[in-house]
Amino acid sequence: MNNRSIALIDVNNFYVSCERVFNPKLEGRPVVVLSNNDGCAVARSNEVKALGVKMGQPWFQLKDLARKHGIIAYSSNYALYADMSNRVMSILGMFSPEQEIYSIDECFLDLTGFKRHSHTSYGQKIRKRIKQWTGLPVCVGIGQTKTLAKLANHIAKKNPEFNGVCDLSSLSLEQQANWFQRRAMIFSGV
């Protein structure tokens, strides 16, 4: 039996969220961040995703949709995103002595042996601290492996009933099986 507990913390719509921190009027509006030379969409707000815009979709294909729905486009600001990432990772390092930065907006924390709080409440504490100190929204997924933490993070992000934190070990085996089955159906296109 694996008694490890790994958390994956992922900033939601990272580049868009960074832009919103410095321009709060963008909150709730459809926003896309474009790649170098404004070629294609590299980050999309939930509002843009709901319009069917795909990651990597060329900007020239989106111009009519942008006019119709008021999509706001930003050129990438990698210096800003790197600075915000460093802030997030620094804060996350306060929550576990074992931290693995996975990408610019994702980080694994080893929570094995943390008994003081439930992992779900600890995840909520992480979310609150990141939001308060950086303005960025995050979701937290917790599982026995990095893969399961990634799946739990996806569940937390896509299902509002989890309030941004999903600890797979807090779910019954039947609930876990249902979530795995739903995820498998998404991957298979059913």
PDB file of C-alpha atoms in Angstrom:
ATOM      1  CA  MET A   1       0.000   0.000   0.000  1.00  0.00           C
ATOM      2  CA  ASN A   2       1.337   3.412  -1.009  1.00  0.00           C
ATOM      3  CA  ASN A   3       0.974   5.900   1.862  1.00  0.00           C
ATOM      4  CA  ARG A   4       2.494   8.797  -0.032  1.00  0.00           C
ATOM      5  CA  SER A   5       0.534  11.984  -0.471  1.00  0.00           C
ATOM      6  CA  ILE A   6       1.523  14.238  -3.348  1.00  0.00           C
ATOM      7  CA  ALA A   7      -0.126  17.555  -4.159  1.00  0.00           C
ATOM      8  CA  LEU A   8      -0.073  19.203  -7.577  1.00  0.00           C
ATOM      9  CA  ILE A   9      -0.738  22.931  -7.469  1.00  0.00           C
ATOM     10  CA  ASP A  10      -1.572  24.484 -10.836  1.00  0.00           C
ATOM     11  CA  VAL A  11      -2.336  28.149 -11.563  1.00  0.00           C
ATOM     12  CA  ASN A  12      -5.587  28.418 -13.516  1.00  0.00           C
ATOM     13  CA  ASN A  13      -5.162  29.888 -17.018  1.00  0.00           C
ATOM     14  CA  PHE A  14      -1.760  31.162 -15.912  1.00  0.00           C
ATOM     15  CA  TYR A  15      -0.856  33.815 -18.502  1.00  0.00           C
ATOM     16  CA  VAL A  16      -4.414  35.182 -18.574  1.00  0.00           C
ATOM     17  CA  SER A  17      -4.554  35.195 -14.763  1.00  0.00           C
ATOM     18  CA  CYS A  18      -1.269  37.136 -14.625  1.00  0.00           C
ATOM     19  CA  GLU A  19      -2.697  39.753 -16.985  1.00  0.00           C
ATOM     20  CA  ARG A  20      -5.843  39.987 -14.833  1.00  0.00           C
ATOM     21  CA  VAL A  21      -3.807  40.639 -11.669  1.00  0.00           C
ATOM     22  CA  PHE A  22      -2.529  43.858 -13.222  1.00  0.00           C
ATOM     23  CA  ASN A  23      -5.771  44.744 -15.009  1.00  0.00           C
ATOM     24  CA  PRO A  24      -8.755  43.636 -12.863  1.00  0.00           C
ATOM     25  CA  LYS A  25     -11.189  44.971 -15.488  1.00  0.00           C
ATOM     26  CA  LEU A  26     -10.371  41.821 -17.474  1.00  0.00           C
ATOM     27  CA  GLU A  27     -12.037  39.598 -14.852  1.00  0.00           C
ATOM     28  CA  GLY A  28     -15.027  37.775 -16.366  1.00  0.00           C
ATOM     29  CA  ARG A  29     -14.181  38.982 -19.878  1.00  0.00           C
ATOM     30  CA  PRO A  30     -12.948  36.782 -22.748  1.00  0.00           C
ATOM     31  CA  VAL A  31      -9.155  37.094 -22.867  1.00  0.00           C
ATOM     32  CA  VAL A  32      -6.532  35.342 -24.954  1.00  0.00           C
ATOM     33  CA  VAL A  33      -2.761  35.626 -24.697  1.00  0.00           C
ATOM     34  CA  LEU A  34      -0.918  35.199 -27.979  1.00  0.00           C
ATOM     35  CA  SER A  35       2.446  33.615 -28.718  1.00  0.00           C
ATOM     36  CA  ASN A  36       5.545  35.435 -29.931  1.00  0.00           C
ATOM     37  CA  ASN A  37       4.681  37.650 -32.879  1.00  0.00           C
ATOM     38  CA  ASP A  38       1.016  37.263 -31.909  1.00  0.00           C
ATOM     39  CA  GLY A  39       0.737  34.124 -34.002  1.00  0.00           C
ATOM     40  CA  CYS A  40      -1.535  31.865 -31.986  1.00  0.00           C
ATOM     41  CA  ALA A  41      -3.394  31.433 -28.699  1.00  0.00           C
ATOM     42  CA  VAL A  42      -1.123  30.173 -25.923  1.00  0.00           C
ATOM     43  CA  ALA A  43      -3.493  30.952 -23.025  1.00  0.00           C
ATOM     44  CA  ARG A  44      -7.262  31.298 -22.914  1.00  0.00           C
ATOM     45  CA  SER A  45      -9.655  32.463 -20.255  1.00  0.00           C
ATOM     46  CA  ASN A  46     -12.550  30.172 -19.399  1.00  0.00           C
ATOM     47  CA  GLU A  47     -14.800  32.557 -21.335  1.00  0.00           C
ATOM     48  CA  VAL A  48     -12.688  32.047 -24.481  1.00  0.00           C
ATOM     49  CA  LYS A  49     -12.559  28.282 -23.963  1.00  0.00           C
ATOM     50  CA  ALA A  50     -16.371  28.279 -23.788  1.00  0.00           C
ATOM     51  CA  LEU A  51     -16.403  29.880 -27.253  1.00  0.00           C
ATOM     52  CA  GLY A  52     -14.532  26.836 -28.611  1.00  0.00           C
ATOM     53  CA  VAL A  53     -11.129  28.463 -29.078  1.00  0.00           C
ATOM     54  CA  LYS A  54      -8.437  25.776 -29.012  1.00  0.00           C
ATOM     55  CA  MET A  55      -4.928  26.012 -27.584  1.00  0.00           C
ATOM     56  CA  GLY A  56      -2.534  26.965 -30.366  1.00  0.00           C
ATOM     57  CA  GLN A  57      -5.291  28.216 -32.674  1.00  0.00           C
ATOM     58  CA  PRO A  58      -3.917  30.870 -35.044  1.00  0.00           C
ATOM     59  CA  TRP A  59      -4.994  34.435 -34.271  1.00  0.00           C
ATOM     60  CA  PHE A  60      -5.952  35.161 -37.880  1.00  0.00           C
ATOM     61  CA  GLN A  61      -8.644  32.466 -37.561  1.00  0.00           C
ATOM     62  CA  LEU A  62     -10.030  34.134 -34.433  1.00  0.00           C
ATOM     63  CA  LYS A  63     -10.393  37.731 -35.573  1.00  0.00           C
ATOM     64  CA  ASP A  64     -14.069  37.453 -36.595  1.00  0.00           C
ATOM     65  CA  LEU A  65     -14.914  35.560 -33.396  1.00  0.00           C
ATOM     66  CA  ALA A  66     -12.977  38.183 -31.402  1.00  0.00           C
ATOM     67  CA  ARG A  67     -14.996  41.021 -32.929  1.00  0.00           C
ATOM     68  CA  LYS A  68     -18.284  39.186 -32.408  1.00  0.00           C
ATOM     69  CA  HIS A  69     -17.629  38.280 -28.745  1.00  0.00           C
ATOM     70  CA  GLY A  70     -15.301  41.062 -27.647  1.00  0.00           C
ATOM     71  CA  ILE A  71     -12.281  38.825 -27.118  1.00  0.00           C
ATOM     72  CA  ILE A  72      -9.380  40.848 -25.755  1.00  0.00           C
ATOM     73  CA  ALA A  73      -5.968  39.746 -27.044  1.00  0.00           C
ATOM     74  CA  TYR A  74      -2.652  40.345 -25.293  1.00  0.00           C
ATOM     75  CA  SER A  75       0.854  39.770 -26.552  1.00  0.00           C
ATOM     76  CA  SER A  76       2.868  37.441 -24.325  1.00  0.00           C
ATOM     77  CA  ASN A  77       4.805  39.120 -21.515  1.00  0.00           C
ATOM     78  CA  TYR A  78       7.251  36.407 -20.492  1.00  0.00           C
ATOM     79  CA  ALA A  79       9.125  38.616 -18.020  1.00  0.00           C
ATOM     80  CA  LEU A  80       5.867  39.166 -16.113  1.00  0.00           C
ATOM     81  CA  TYR A  81       4.961  35.470 -16.210  1.00  0.00           C
ATOM     82  CA  ALA A  82       8.417  34.406 -14.981  1.00  0.00           C
ATOM     83  CA  ASP A  83       8.237  36.899 -12.102  1.00  0.00           C
ATOM     84  CA  MET A  84       4.751  35.729 -11.080  1.00  0.00           C
ATOM     85  CA  SER A  85       5.851  32.097 -11.339  1.00  0.00           C
ATOM     86  CA  ASN A  86       8.821  32.771  -9.059  1.00  0.00           C
ATOM     87  CA  ARG A  87       6.491  34.367  -6.515  1.00  0.00           C
ATOM     88  CA  VAL A  88       4.113  31.398  -6.587  1.00  0.00           C
ATOM     89  CA  MET A  89       6.910  28.817  -6.297  1.00  0.00           C
ATOM     90  CA  SER A  90       8.485  30.722  -3.416  1.00  0.00           C
ATOM     91  CA  ILE A  91       5.195  30.709  -1.520  1.00  0.00           C
ATOM     92  CA  LEU A  92       4.602  27.016  -2.255  1.00  0.00           C
ATOM     93  CA  GLY A  93       8.043  26.219  -0.843  1.00  0.00           C
ATOM     94  CA  MET A  94       6.705  27.361   2.540  1.00  0.00           C
ATOM     95  CA  PHE A  95       4.152  24.535   2.533  1.00  0.00           C
ATOM     96  CA  SER A  96       6.478  21.526   2.205  1.00  0.00           C
ATOM     97  CA  PRO A  97      10.194  20.867   2.456  1.00  0.00           C
ATOM     98  CA  GLU A  98       9.904  18.659  -0.637  1.00  0.00           C
ATOM     99  CA  GLN A  99       8.979  20.756  -3.673  1.00  0.00           C
ATOM    100  CA  GLU A 100       9.338  19.883  -7.344  1.00  0.00           C
ATOM    101  CA  ILE A 101       8.678  22.676  -9.818  1.00  0.00           C
ATOM    102  CA  TYR A 102       7.084  20.952 -12.778  1.00  0.00           C
ATOM    103  CA  SER A 103       6.481  23.886 -15.143  1.00  0.00           C
ATOM    104  CA  ILE A 104       6.052  27.656 -15.073  1.00  0.00           C
ATOM    105  CA  ASP A 105       2.648  27.271 -13.387  1.00  0.00           C
ATOM    106  CA  GLU A 106       2.715  23.803 -11.787  1.00  0.00           C
ATOM    107  CA  CYS A 107       4.434  22.436  -8.731  1.00  0.00           C
ATOM    108  CA  PHE A 108       4.390  19.143  -6.813  1.00  0.00           C
ATOM    109  CA  LEU A 109       4.589  19.167  -3.014  1.00  0.00           C
ATOM    110  CA  ASP A 110       5.137  16.035  -0.954  1.00  0.00           C
ATOM    111  CA  LEU A 111       2.611  16.050   1.891  1.00  0.00           C
ATOM    112  CA  THR A 112       3.430  12.544   3.125  1.00  0.00           C
ATOM    113  CA  GLY A 113       3.256  12.460   6.894  1.00  0.00           C
ATOM    114  CA  PHE A 114       1.419  15.767   7.254  1.00  0.00           C
ATOM    115  CA  LYS A 115      -1.111  14.945   9.961  1.00  0.00           C
ATOM    116  CA  ARG A 116      -1.868  18.321  11.529  1.00  0.00           C
ATOM    117  CA  HIS A 117      -4.643  19.214   9.042  1.00  0.00           C
ATOM    118  CA  SER A 118      -6.686  17.241   6.559  1.00  0.00           C
ATOM    119  CA  HIS A 119      -5.083  17.413   3.160  1.00  0.00           C
ATOM    120  CA  THR A 120      -8.196  19.093   1.786  1.00  0.00           C
ATOM    121  CA  SER A 121      -8.059  21.887   4.366  1.00  0.00           C
ATOM    122  CA  TYR A 122      -4.301  22.217   3.773  1.00  0.00           C
ATOM    123  CA  GLY A 123      -5.006  22.523   0.048  1.00  0.00           C
ATOM    124  CA  GLN A 124      -7.532  25.271   0.796  1.00  0.00           C
ATOM    125  CA  LYS A 125      -4.920  27.049   2.891  1.00  0.00           C
ATOM    126  CA  ILE A 126      -2.493  26.880  -0.054  1.00  0.00           C
ATOM    127  CA  ARG A 127      -5.142  28.273  -2.434  1.00  0.00           C
ATOM    128  CA  LYS A 128      -5.999  31.109  -0.074  1.00  0.00           C
ATOM    129  CA  ARG A 129      -2.354  32.088   0.480  1.00  0.00           C
ATOM    130  CA  ILE A 130      -1.518  32.120  -3.248  1.00  0.00           C
ATOM    131  CA  LYS A 131      -4.630  34.195  -4.008  1.00  0.00           C
ATOM    132  CA  GLN A 132      -3.948  36.665  -1.161  1.00  0.00           C
ATOM    133  CA  TRP A 133      -0.252  37.123  -1.858  1.00  0.00           C
ATOM    134  CA  THR A 134      -0.252  37.078  -5.687  1.00  0.00           C
ATOM    135  CA  GLY A 135      -3.857  37.486  -6.840  1.00  0.00           C
ATOM    136  CA  LEU A 136      -3.607  34.235  -8.820  1.00  0.00           C
ATOM    137  CA  PRO A 137      -6.224  31.460  -8.665  1.00  0.00           C
ATOM    138  CA  VAL A 138      -4.937  27.906  -8.218  1.00  0.00           C
ATOM    139  CA  CYS A 139      -6.362  24.420  -7.946  1.00  0.00           C
ATOM    140  CA  VAL A 140      -4.864  21.642  -5.850  1.00  0.00           C
ATOM    141  CA  GLY A 141      -4.998  17.938  -6.618  1.00  0.00           C
ATOM    142  CA  ILE A 142      -3.802  15.379  -4.085  1.00  0.00           C
ATOM    143  CA  GLY A 143      -3.078  11.710  -4.736  1.00  0.00           C
ATOM    144  CA  GLN A 144      -0.687   8.906  -3.880  1.00  0.00           C
ATOM    145  CA  THR A 145       1.405   9.477  -7.022  1.00  0.00           C
ATOM    146  CA  LYS A 146       2.196  12.431  -9.256  1.00  0.00           C
ATOM    147  CA  THR A 147      -0.099  11.000 -11.923  1.00  0.00           C
ATOM    148  CA  LEU A 148      -2.990  10.704  -9.470  1.00  0.00           C
ATOM    149  CA  ALA A 149      -2.284  14.220  -8.165  1.00  0.00           C
ATOM    150  CA  LYS A 150      -2.498  15.487 -11.753  1.00  0.00           C
ATOM    151  CA  LEU A 151      -5.836  13.686 -12.215  1.00  0.00           C
ATOM    152  CA  ALA A 152      -7.104  15.069  -8.899  1.00  0.00           C
ATOM    153  CA  ASN A 153      -6.091  18.566  -9.985  1.00  0.00           C
ATOM    154  CA  HIS A 154      -8.071  18.156 -13.196  1.00  0.00           C
ATOM    155  CA  ILE A 155     -11.099  17.010 -11.184  1.00  0.00           C
ATOM    156  CA  ALA A 156     -10.743  20.003  -8.839  1.00  0.00           C
ATOM    157  CA  LYS A 157     -10.479  22.409 -11.767  1.00  0.00           C
ATOM    158  CA  LYS A 158     -13.443  21.067 -13.746  1.00  0.00           C
ATOM    159  CA  ASN A 159     -15.903  20.395 -10.907  1.00  0.00           C
ATOM    160  CA  PRO A 160     -17.008  23.347  -8.750  1.00  0.00           C
ATOM    161  CA  GLU A 161     -18.248  21.074  -5.948  1.00  0.00           C
ATOM    162  CA  PHE A 162     -14.605  20.485  -4.969  1.00  0.00           C
ATOM    163  CA  ASN A 163     -14.009  24.218  -4.399  1.00  0.00           C
ATOM    164  CA  GLY A 164     -10.616  23.982  -6.114  1.00  0.00           C
ATOM    165  CA  VAL A 165      -9.179  21.101  -4.046  1.00  0.00           C
ATOM    166  CA  CYS A 166      -9.570  17.369  -4.695  1.00  0.00           C
ATOM    167  CA  ASP A 167      -7.915  14.817  -2.422  1.00  0.00           C
ATOM    168  CA  LEU A 168      -8.501  11.429  -4.024  1.00  0.00           C
ATOM    169  CA  SER A 169      -7.828   9.618  -0.734  1.00  0.00           C
ATOM    170  CA  SER A 170     -10.807  11.413   0.838  1.00  0.00           C
ATOM    171  CA  LEU A 171     -13.127   9.837  -1.747  1.00  0.00           C
ATOM    172  CA  SER A 172     -14.578   6.368  -1.395  1.00  0.00           C
ATOM    173  CA  LEU A 173     -13.269   3.676  -3.740  1.00  0.00           C
ATOM    174  CA  GLU A 174     -16.586   3.847  -5.605  1.00  0.00           C
ATOM    175  CA  GLN A 175     -16.265   7.640  -6.041  1.00  0.00           C
ATOM    176  CA  GLN A 176     -12.676   7.265  -7.215  1.00  0.00           C
ATOM    177  CA  ALA A 177     -13.718   4.617  -9.755  1.00  0.00           C
ATOM    178  CA  ASN A 178     -16.473   6.909 -11.060  1.00  0.00           C
ATOM    179  CA  TRP A 179     -14.012   9.794 -11.540  1.00  0.00           C
ATOM    180  CA  PHE A 180     -11.481   7.518 -13.268  1.00  0.00           C
ATOM    181  CA  GLN A 181     -14.209   6.210 -15.562  1.00  0.00           C
ATOM    182  CA  ARG A 182     -15.377   9.736 -16.434  1.00  0.00           C
ATOM    183  CA  ARG A 183     -11.813  10.774 -17.202  1.00  0.00           C
ATOM    184  CA  ALA A 184     -11.226   7.687 -19.364  1.00  0.00           C
ATOM    185  CA  MET A 185     -14.382   8.521 -21.334  1.00  0.00           C
ATOM    186  CA  ILE A 186     -13.089  12.045 -21.973  1.00  0.00           C
ATOM    187  CA  PHE A 187      -9.731  10.679 -23.233  1.00  0.00           C
ATOM    188  CA  SER A 188     -11.423   8.124 -25.490  1.00  0.00           C
ATOM    189  CA  GLY A 189     -13.846  10.699 -26.914  1.00  0.00           C
ATOM    190  CA  VAL A 190     -16.983   8.860 -25.732  1.00  0.00           C
TER     191      VAL A 190
END
